[in-house]
XYZ file of C-alpha atoms in Angstrom:
624
model
C -94.418 39.276 -6.729
C -93.512 37.022 -3.791
C -91.378 38.113 -0.824
C -88.213 36.265 -1.950
C -88.422 37.792 -5.415
C -88.845 41.251 -3.845
C -85.662 40.760 -1.814
C -83.783 39.619 -4.909
C -85.029 42.663 -6.824
C -83.985 45.052 -4.024
C -80.494 43.535 -4.082
C -79.894 43.339 -7.846
C -81.161 46.857 -8.606
C -78.052 48.361 -6.995
C -75.535 46.494 -9.172
C -74.628 46.702 -12.864
C -75.766 45.519 -15.339
C -79.090 45.071 -13.474
C -79.162 48.735 -12.496
C -79.416 49.505 -16.226
C -82.587 47.466 -16.757
C -86.165 48.706 -16.720
C -88.095 47.882 -13.540
C -90.316 45.335 -15.255
C -87.301 43.581 -16.810
C -85.541 43.219 -13.471
C -88.726 42.097 -11.771
C -89.106 39.314 -14.337
C -85.515 38.199 -13.704
C -85.956 38.326 -9.926
C -88.999 36.061 -10.048
C -87.032 33.414 -11.985
C -83.743 33.551 -10.079
C -82.625 30.405 -8.251
C -80.978 30.834 -4.841
C -78.076 28.639 -3.773
C -76.321 28.279 -0.409
C -72.695 27.134 -0.331
C -70.619 26.259 2.699
C -66.980 27.290 2.997
C -64.743 25.387 0.512
C -67.776 23.963 -1.300
C -67.376 24.109 -5.117
C -69.915 25.854 -7.345
C -68.302 24.406 -10.458
C -65.018 22.680 -11.300
C -62.459 22.824 -14.138
C -63.487 20.750 -17.204
C -67.023 20.411 -15.887
C -69.620 20.980 -18.653
C -71.111 24.448 -18.382
C -74.419 24.984 -16.667
C -77.127 26.899 -18.495
C -76.762 29.892 -16.201
C -74.354 32.380 -14.642
C -74.036 33.530 -11.041
C -74.228 36.654 -8.870
C -72.787 36.723 -5.340
C -75.427 37.818 -2.788
C -73.420 37.266 0.407
C -69.970 35.883 1.140
C -67.135 35.432 -1.344
C -66.386 33.052 -4.199
C -62.823 32.349 -5.333
C -61.899 31.458 -8.906
C -58.858 29.159 -9.013
C -56.512 27.685 -11.616
C -55.844 23.947 -11.781
C -52.769 24.602 -9.585
C -54.971 26.018 -6.835
C -53.843 29.614 -7.417
C -56.579 32.220 -6.916
C -57.261 34.287 -10.030
C -60.181 36.381 -8.836
C -62.308 36.875 -5.745
C -65.978 37.629 -6.365
C -67.700 39.577 -3.619
C -71.181 41.019 -3.128
C -72.724 41.930 -6.495
C -69.973 40.356 -8.608
C -70.840 38.161 -11.605
C -69.017 34.924 -12.439
C -69.532 31.982 -14.807
C -70.713 34.238 -17.641
C -67.631 33.869 -19.837
C -67.970 30.095 -19.925
C -71.649 30.436 -20.812
C -70.809 32.658 -23.796
C -67.857 30.480 -24.753
C -70.098 27.388 -24.753
C -67.265 25.243 -23.464
C -66.219 23.508 -20.258
C -65.253 25.604 -17.256
C -61.549 26.534 -17.218
C -61.458 27.624 -13.565
C -62.674 26.221 -10.246
C -65.293 28.331 -8.450
C -65.139 27.609 -4.703
C -66.789 29.357 -1.753
C -64.110 31.135 0.303
C -66.657 31.567 3.096
C -70.323 30.727 3.611
C -72.035 32.257 0.604
C -75.438 32.843 -0.950
C -75.388 32.890 -4.740
C -78.085 33.817 -7.233
C -78.290 31.726 -10.410
C -79.613 33.416 -13.596
C -80.387 31.331 -16.675
C -79.108 32.006 -20.180
C -82.719 32.481 -21.287
C -83.100 35.379 -18.851
C -79.743 36.762 -20.015
C -80.910 36.806 -23.623
C -84.463 37.933 -22.990
C -83.765 40.863 -20.705
C -80.064 41.774 -20.490
C -78.379 41.447 -23.880
C -81.238 43.234 -25.652
C -80.528 46.254 -23.450
C -77.672 48.025 -25.249
C -76.313 49.739 -22.110
C -76.337 46.520 -20.076
C -74.831 44.509 -22.941
C -72.069 47.089 -23.444
C -71.260 46.956 -19.732
C -70.845 43.172 -19.872
C -68.569 43.405 -22.902
C -66.361 46.063 -21.294
C -66.243 44.209 -17.999
C -64.644 41.233 -19.773
C -61.461 43.315 -19.921
C -61.650 45.870 -17.130
C -62.762 43.483 -14.388
C -60.491 40.576 -15.227
C -57.906 40.163 -12.454
C -55.382 37.563 -13.513
C -51.998 36.370 -12.428
C -49.185 37.861 -14.489
C -48.359 34.486 -15.993
C -51.917 34.026 -17.267
C -52.689 37.583 -18.331
C -51.550 37.288 -21.927
C -53.724 34.287 -22.689
C -56.866 35.240 -20.807
C -56.939 38.961 -21.565
C -56.284 38.391 -25.254
C -59.004 35.759 -25.285
C -61.427 38.168 -23.659
C -60.388 40.896 -26.068
C -61.313 38.636 -28.952
C -64.897 38.962 -27.714
C -64.807 42.673 -28.558
C -63.382 42.350 -32.051
C -65.537 42.823 -35.099
C -66.089 39.417 -36.564
C -64.539 38.249 -39.829
C -67.439 36.870 -41.840
C -67.826 35.515 -45.377
C -68.550 38.476 -47.632
C -69.627 36.295 -50.566
C -72.623 34.355 -49.285
C -74.048 31.709 -51.588
C -77.718 32.330 -52.294
C -80.693 30.937 -54.189
C -84.288 31.948 -54.820
C -87.474 30.679 -53.208
C -88.260 28.603 -56.305
C -85.018 26.599 -56.156
C -85.460 22.892 -55.457
C -83.927 21.303 -52.392
C -81.846 19.044 -54.639
C -80.440 21.992 -56.579
C -79.622 23.867 -53.365
C -77.906 20.772 -51.930
C -75.834 20.349 -55.099
C -74.767 23.990 -54.919
C -73.728 23.558 -51.280
C -71.750 20.449 -52.220
C -70.037 22.101 -55.194
C -69.142 25.205 -53.183
C -68.138 23.127 -50.134
C -70.244 25.234 -47.797
C -72.524 24.375 -44.909
C -75.373 26.774 -45.659
C -77.234 28.557 -48.422
C -79.335 31.692 -48.044
C -82.665 32.116 -49.760
C -83.033 35.720 -50.862
C -85.552 37.954 -52.546
C -84.621 41.321 -54.059
C -81.199 41.047 -52.424
C -82.661 40.578 -48.948
C -82.446 37.332 -46.922
C -85.740 35.557 -46.293
C -84.544 32.113 -45.218
C -81.579 29.782 -44.716
C -80.834 26.077 -45.184
C -77.934 24.387 -43.395
C -76.383 20.920 -43.455
C -78.420 20.193 -40.334
C -81.675 20.869 -42.206
C -80.640 18.413 -44.915
C -79.856 15.735 -42.312
C -82.996 16.179 -40.229
C -85.556 17.008 -42.889
C -84.306 15.268 -46.059
C -82.180 12.279 -45.002
C -85.029 11.182 -42.716
C -87.468 11.212 -45.663
C -89.719 13.928 -44.242
C -89.482 15.962 -47.429
C -88.681 15.154 -51.058
C -85.594 16.657 -52.704
C -87.802 17.767 -55.572
C -89.712 20.197 -53.365
C -88.965 23.889 -53.042
C -86.407 25.135 -50.503
C -89.273 26.988 -48.852
C -90.388 23.671 -47.353
C -87.317 23.225 -45.159
C -85.742 26.673 -44.822
C -85.565 28.439 -41.467
C -87.442 31.731 -41.677
C -87.241 34.539 -40.790
C -83.461 34.614 -40.629
C -81.534 36.070 -37.715
C -79.669 39.136 -38.958
C -76.922 41.297 -37.480
C -74.969 44.356 -38.740
C -71.492 44.277 -40.289
C -69.729 45.529 -37.134
C -71.010 42.661 -34.976
C -68.500 41.557 -32.342
C -67.524 37.993 -31.522
C -69.333 38.198 -28.197
C -72.523 39.537 -29.774
C -72.434 36.770 -32.389
C -71.972 34.094 -29.726
C -74.806 35.535 -27.644
C -77.106 35.583 -30.680
C -76.294 31.966 -31.555
C -76.822 30.950 -27.930
C -80.112 32.811 -27.733
C -81.589 31.404 -30.932
C -79.887 27.979 -30.805
C -78.486 28.440 -34.312
C -75.099 28.113 -35.999
C -75.359 30.833 -38.678
C -76.135 34.558 -38.736
C -76.982 36.611 -41.810
C -75.076 39.879 -42.018
C -76.932 42.813 -43.566
C -76.168 46.482 -44.103
C -78.157 47.751 -41.130
C -78.618 44.512 -39.213
C -82.254 43.945 -40.209
C -83.762 41.458 -42.639
C -85.175 44.325 -44.684
C -81.761 45.588 -45.823
C -79.227 44.259 -48.319
C -77.508 40.942 -47.533
C -73.725 41.444 -47.261
C -72.445 38.240 -45.679
C -72.914 35.071 -43.677
C -71.327 34.240 -40.315
C -70.990 30.671 -39.069
C -69.965 29.133 -35.784
C -66.929 27.820 -37.700
C -65.881 31.429 -38.478
C -65.721 32.133 -34.750
C -63.632 29.024 -34.164
C -61.211 30.086 -36.932
C -60.917 33.556 -35.423
C -60.069 32.078 -32.049
C -57.468 29.808 -33.626
C -55.787 32.930 -35.014
C -56.067 35.035 -31.876
C -53.223 36.157 -29.667
C -54.108 33.547 -27.048
C -53.952 30.701 -29.578
C -50.596 31.953 -30.895
C -49.227 31.943 -27.355
C -50.320 28.314 -27.027
C -48.662 27.517 -30.361
C -45.414 29.083 -29.172
C -45.396 26.954 -26.037
C -45.959 23.804 -28.117
C -43.388 24.674 -30.802
C -40.407 22.378 -31.376
C -37.902 24.565 -33.248
C -36.936 28.104 -34.235
C -38.494 27.886 -37.698
C -41.879 27.182 -36.126
C -41.439 30.302 -34.000
C -40.643 32.269 -37.150
C -43.903 31.082 -38.731
C -45.860 31.974 -35.596
C -44.380 35.476 -35.533
C -45.440 35.876 -39.176
C -48.980 34.955 -38.088
C -48.749 37.647 -35.411
C -48.013 40.182 -38.162
C -51.244 39.155 -39.922
C -53.089 39.387 -36.621
C -51.732 42.904 -36.144
C -52.885 43.889 -39.628
C -56.376 42.664 -38.808
C -56.351 44.641 -35.563
C -55.599 47.833 -37.499
C -58.249 47.119 -40.126
C -60.828 46.663 -37.372
C -59.781 49.852 -35.530
C -58.707 47.922 -32.453
C -57.213 50.381 -29.904
C -53.522 50.540 -30.797
C -52.310 50.403 -27.195
C -54.198 47.146 -26.661
C -52.852 45.671 -29.882
C -49.359 46.684 -28.735
C -49.729 44.814 -25.449
C -50.930 41.660 -27.172
C -48.182 41.660 -29.801
C -45.591 42.465 -27.118
C -46.846 39.496 -25.112
C -46.332 37.263 -28.153
C -42.799 38.666 -28.550
C -42.090 38.008 -24.863
C -43.321 34.415 -25.010
C -41.246 33.773 -28.150
C -38.182 35.117 -26.325
C -38.897 32.912 -23.307
C -39.187 29.863 -25.537
C -35.897 30.731 -27.241
C -34.125 31.143 -23.891
C -35.391 27.773 -22.675
C -34.096 26.179 -25.861
C -30.748 28.004 -25.690
C -30.142 26.805 -22.127
C -30.764 23.206 -23.185
C -28.171 23.603 -25.937
C -25.430 24.606 -23.459
C -23.108 21.967 -22.027
C -24.241 22.691 -18.481
C -26.995 24.483 -16.634
C -26.489 28.198 -15.783
C -23.778 28.485 -13.083
C -25.872 30.968 -11.117
C -29.160 32.826 -11.250
C -29.665 35.256 -14.115
C -32.345 37.379 -15.759
C -32.979 38.448 -19.343
C -34.255 41.962 -19.919
C -35.989 43.520 -22.896
C -35.108 47.190 -23.231
C -36.218 49.981 -25.525
C -39.559 49.556 -27.330
C -40.025 45.914 -26.309
C -39.338 46.886 -22.714
C -42.092 49.521 -23.021
C -44.456 46.950 -24.618
C -44.575 49.047 -27.770
C -42.768 46.752 -30.216
C -45.502 46.038 -32.733
C -43.276 45.543 -35.767
C -40.213 43.387 -36.369
C -37.669 45.992 -35.311
C -34.117 45.263 -34.177
C -33.264 43.753 -30.812
C -32.459 45.648 -27.612
C -31.784 43.401 -24.630
C -29.466 42.716 -21.728
C -28.480 39.982 -19.287
C -27.809 40.295 -15.569
C -26.483 37.499 -13.368
C -25.858 36.992 -9.672
C -22.508 38.027 -8.205
C -19.990 35.186 -7.924
C -16.629 34.785 -6.212
C -13.503 36.085 -7.975
C -12.326 32.613 -8.981
C -15.592 31.999 -10.863
C -15.993 35.368 -12.550
C -14.339 34.571 -15.866
C -16.067 31.192 -16.371
C -19.440 32.643 -15.387
C -19.055 35.570 -17.762
C -18.045 33.243 -20.610
C -21.044 30.998 -20.010
C -23.571 33.830 -20.109
C -21.963 35.501 -23.129
C -22.246 32.209 -25.039
C -25.846 31.801 -23.891
C -26.716 35.364 -24.884
C -25.120 34.933 -28.299
C -27.294 31.869 -28.930
C -30.400 33.788 -27.824
C -29.592 36.801 -30.008
C -28.921 34.605 -33.050
C -32.174 32.694 -32.576
C -34.117 35.948 -32.216
C -32.536 37.056 -35.481
C -33.702 33.837 -37.146
C -37.247 34.544 -35.986
C -37.048 37.988 -37.584
C -35.718 40.428 -34.977
C -32.601 41.925 -36.523
C -29.406 42.269 -34.508
C -28.996 45.718 -32.985
C -26.685 47.869 -35.160
C -25.375 49.556 -31.986
C -24.751 46.141 -30.376
C -27.043 46.874 -27.417
C -27.638 43.183 -26.772
C -26.913 40.561 -24.151
C -24.112 39.091 -26.282
C -22.128 42.326 -25.868
C -19.825 42.058 -22.799
C -20.949 45.574 -21.793
C -24.551 44.385 -21.670
C -23.926 41.043 -19.973
C -22.879 41.843 -16.399
C -23.262 40.760 -12.801
C -25.545 42.749 -10.483
C -22.608 44.616 -8.920
C -21.112 45.366 -12.352
C -24.433 46.720 -13.583
C -24.698 48.857 -10.428
C -21.255 50.347 -11.057
C -22.053 50.971 -14.710
C -25.344 52.693 -13.895
C -23.732 54.773 -11.209
C -21.116 55.901 -13.745
C -23.784 56.767 -16.338
C -25.785 58.768 -13.788
C -22.864 60.594 -12.152
C -21.218 61.419 -15.491
C -24.251 62.206 -17.685
C -22.601 63.097 -20.977
C -24.544 62.614 -24.209
C -23.551 58.962 -24.648
C -24.291 58.013 -21.052
C -27.654 59.777 -21.143
C -28.566 57.850 -24.262
C -27.627 54.558 -22.586
C -29.633 55.471 -19.492
C -32.753 56.365 -21.423
C -32.684 53.055 -23.272
C -32.172 51.063 -20.107
C -34.802 52.844 -18.000
C -37.441 51.200 -20.185
C -36.626 47.636 -19.241
C -38.957 44.699 -18.729
C -38.174 41.405 -17.048
C -38.609 38.603 -19.599
C -36.959 35.551 -18.065
C -35.191 34.370 -14.938
C -34.825 35.829 -11.465
C -37.017 38.811 -10.628
C -35.065 39.317 -7.425
C -31.990 40.319 -9.444
C -34.067 42.895 -11.318
C -35.411 44.319 -8.076
C -31.849 44.692 -6.765
C -30.853 46.423 -9.981
C -33.863 48.753 -9.902
C -33.242 49.736 -6.288
C -29.641 50.555 -7.094
C -30.603 52.674 -10.103
C -33.088 54.773 -8.142
C -30.663 55.148 -5.244
C -28.131 56.606 -7.671
C -30.742 59.013 -9.037
C -31.723 60.121 -5.529
C -28.078 60.741 -4.648
C -27.533 62.804 -7.822
C -30.755 64.763 -8.279
C -29.135 66.972 -10.907
C -29.266 63.920 -13.172
C -32.958 64.572 -13.846
C -32.055 68.066 -15.029
C -29.611 66.563 -17.525
C -32.283 64.075 -18.517
C -34.629 67.032 -18.976
C -32.152 68.737 -21.287
C -31.876 65.525 -23.253
C -35.675 65.316 -23.539
C -35.714 68.723 -25.246
C -33.190 67.850 -27.950
C -35.950 67.123 -30.482
C -38.379 70.054 -30.667
C -41.715 69.777 -32.529
C -40.783 68.695 -36.078
C -42.212 71.536 -38.172
C -40.283 74.172 -40.097
C -40.860 77.922 -39.855
C -43.387 77.532 -42.675
C -45.293 74.759 -40.828
C -43.884 72.079 -43.119
C -42.693 68.642 -42.002
C -38.979 68.488 -41.278
C -37.880 65.626 -43.511
C -34.537 63.920 -44.064
C -32.346 66.070 -46.316
C -30.098 63.321 -47.663
C -29.292 59.615 -47.608
C -31.426 56.558 -48.121
C -34.521 58.221 -46.615
C -34.231 61.622 -48.282
C -37.521 63.587 -48.217
C -39.052 61.111 -45.765
C -40.238 61.944 -42.263
C -38.579 60.162 -39.308
C -41.628 59.538 -37.138
C -39.614 57.750 -34.445
C -36.883 60.309 -33.785
C -38.835 63.473 -34.519
C -42.185 62.817 -32.849
C -42.425 59.532 -30.921
C -39.185 59.679 -28.950
C -39.833 63.220 -27.617
C -43.039 61.899 -26.026
C -41.314 58.712 -24.820
C -38.507 60.809 -23.286
C -40.970 63.216 -21.662
C -43.070 60.444 -20.103
C -39.967 58.687 -18.785
C -38.474 61.835 -17.254
C -41.692 62.940 -15.578
C -42.506 59.523 -14.135
C -38.925 59.183 -12.815
C -39.275 62.573 -11.137
C -42.082 61.003 -9.070
C -39.827 58.049 -8.172
C -42.181 55.600 -9.912
C -40.299 52.386 -10.767
C -42.990 49.996 -11.934
C -44.465 51.705 -15.030
C -42.495 51.719 -18.281
C -45.154 51.911 -21.012
C -45.478 55.428 -22.466
C -49.286 55.587 -22.448
C -49.452 54.079 -18.948
C -46.860 56.593 -17.743
C -48.953 59.511 -18.996
C -52.080 57.979 -17.430
C -50.284 57.793 -14.079
C -49.166 61.402 -14.508
C -52.806 62.435 -15.024
C -53.483 60.915 -11.600
C -50.394 62.417 -9.946
C -50.675 65.890 -11.495
C -54.349 66.748 -12.077
C -53.330 70.347 -12.790
C -51.627 69.100 -15.974
C -54.363 66.622 -16.887
C -55.220 68.192 -20.263
C -51.603 68.162 -21.441
C -51.080 64.532 -20.486
C -54.365 63.403 -22.038
C -53.320 65.194 -25.228
C -49.992 63.348 -25.103
C -51.774 60.009 -24.703
C -53.920 60.546 -27.791
C -50.959 61.888 -29.779
C -48.769 58.913 -28.930
C -51.515 56.456 -29.843
C -51.895 58.210 -33.202
C -48.145 58.137 -33.827
C -47.921 54.464 -32.884
C -50.768 53.728 -35.278
C -49.139 55.719 -38.111
C -45.819 53.946 -37.684
C -47.423 50.498 -37.473
C -49.655 51.078 -40.484
C -46.711 52.339 -42.559
C -44.508 49.455 -41.435
C -47.089 46.838 -42.371
C -47.696 48.535 -45.721
C -44.000 48.767 -46.587
C -42.818 45.590 -44.807
C -40.268 47.512 -42.758
C -39.904 49.149 -39.341
C -42.312 51.949 -40.274
C -39.844 54.544 -39.026
C -39.651 56.620 -42.195
C -42.855 57.924 -43.763
C -43.479 59.413 -47.168
C -45.616 62.316 -45.985
C -46.918 62.976 -49.494
C -48.505 59.517 -49.535
C -50.694 60.413 -46.561
C -54.179 61.804 -47.012
C -54.739 65.425 -46.078
C -56.687 64.284 -43.018
C -53.829 62.068 -41.832
C -51.265 64.815 -42.432
C -53.336 67.142 -40.270
C -53.726 64.443 -37.639
C -49.962 63.898 -37.628
C -49.295 67.614 -37.306
C -51.756 67.818 -34.443
C -49.713 65.290 -32.493
C -46.751 67.689 -32.660
C -48.709 70.158 -30.525
C -48.638 67.607 -27.723
C -44.830 67.457 -28.049
C -44.678 71.256 -27.790
C -46.936 71.403 -24.726
C -45.158 68.710 -22.726
C -41.726 70.109 -23.615
C -42.814 73.534 -22.384
C -43.913 71.903 -19.136
C -40.511 70.205 -18.781
C -38.714 73.432 -19.629
C -40.501 75.230 -16.786
C -40.290 72.465 -14.204
C -36.574 71.783 -14.648
C -35.678 75.432 -15.301
C -34.361 74.789 -18.791
C -35.534 77.969 -20.522
C -32.117 78.555 -22.059
C -32.633 75.475 -24.238
C -35.890 76.646 -25.834
């Protein structure tokens, strides 16, 4: 090995995924690496430029990845990889890569990627995970890019009824079958196992050119052996395989080999269809939509997307973030439209807030609305007109959200309610009153509003509001004790005989209220404990517990248990809601399998543990 290759090897061996490769694999890569020098502000590649047949590793210096508006999305330093996503996507670059300072960059070809890296399961898994964990995006771009990257990790939807023929079939007969079935490929099988494949391309290149007669056997033009993958193949793995072998179809078999039973066929078109029905594509559809009915149709597509996520065992917290992003973008589109329908522009700055489950990014199903509006303080002579304007605007927004499918809040906790459409100073006074007079009603209002998320408008107003809220809490520290008492109002929902506590009467008699009896106790606990640490910026229940693991390592096991329990509960509610076409709040326990009933009961232990922790910390033993 030459001296340059030795230096490259010594550098790469300390960074993943290269650290995961065998010595001889990395040596082979190092000998084939190309070295590039880039001066400050020199581009490596530009937006819309056709992809190169390689990806890059930063040796020295720093490379910035920029949007078309010149906003930096990521900074790649020593050992960082960039340009790989575009290579797998097989599309033009969507970001500019520009040297922030003088830089040396290693270039690694796609052939080396396929020959040495993706065949190594540990290295391949690292690359797949890094698509999510190492993506640093601007808030405005996160929903599209992260959801797009997440699509890479989904199990692929493939055709489970592949059209097949035998080795003795004539080319003409196979072509007629493909035409009749309107498909682009046919698999040649023997004893249920794939031995070859013919595609439209084969017919064009080998038949239309006259190289072979249509009366000959399919064996003359079929590609063999076929490339096979298992049923749980991800989008990224499928794309890598097609890139590696320069093919457009994969055969799916029971164990991923060509010696096991054929179960399906995956085409490049299947991947395109999946991407068209991904969260990122729905976000694009929302932004292009022209009316409310289109938004309603898009939200219906999101429901189907959610169902697919559950069927493919996608982590529920990730699915929740993607669906919540879709809900947020729909709301933003509705607000833009509502403003245009008013006689004048807003008289002053305002912000729209999602509260409750949407504010926590946990609104997977089409539940009712919880929202609020805050606007900048105005002079006394403008108060009435300003209030009237924003109430009319909020009413339009709430009605349009209802048209899309989000029911109006039965308790009227919406921006169209004068009590939930206030100036900054009015909100401050109202919060101060809730916190200093924490009766049951005020506590309930506080808990709903602590889980707010900025959806539209001025973030500065929200920051003012947040600062005021936490100042009130600091000035009345006994408030957290009252909040603690409130968090213990719903003990673990099992009777003395270890049976589920179900509704005793009414429309949902004998059904289990998963929201009130098991989810909200964990939501309340996470909120209380994170507020006790004066943390303002985290409002998602799982993220709150994760932060608590970091802040209180002595209680790590309890909080980790709460995280898993809440994920399970969120999954149960979502699955039930999709099955019954409702909010999923009430569950017929008898319809659950024994395993799921046990799993549900296990989540109640997390409620018990965290409530005992709260009881001790806030000295609330008299309530237990």
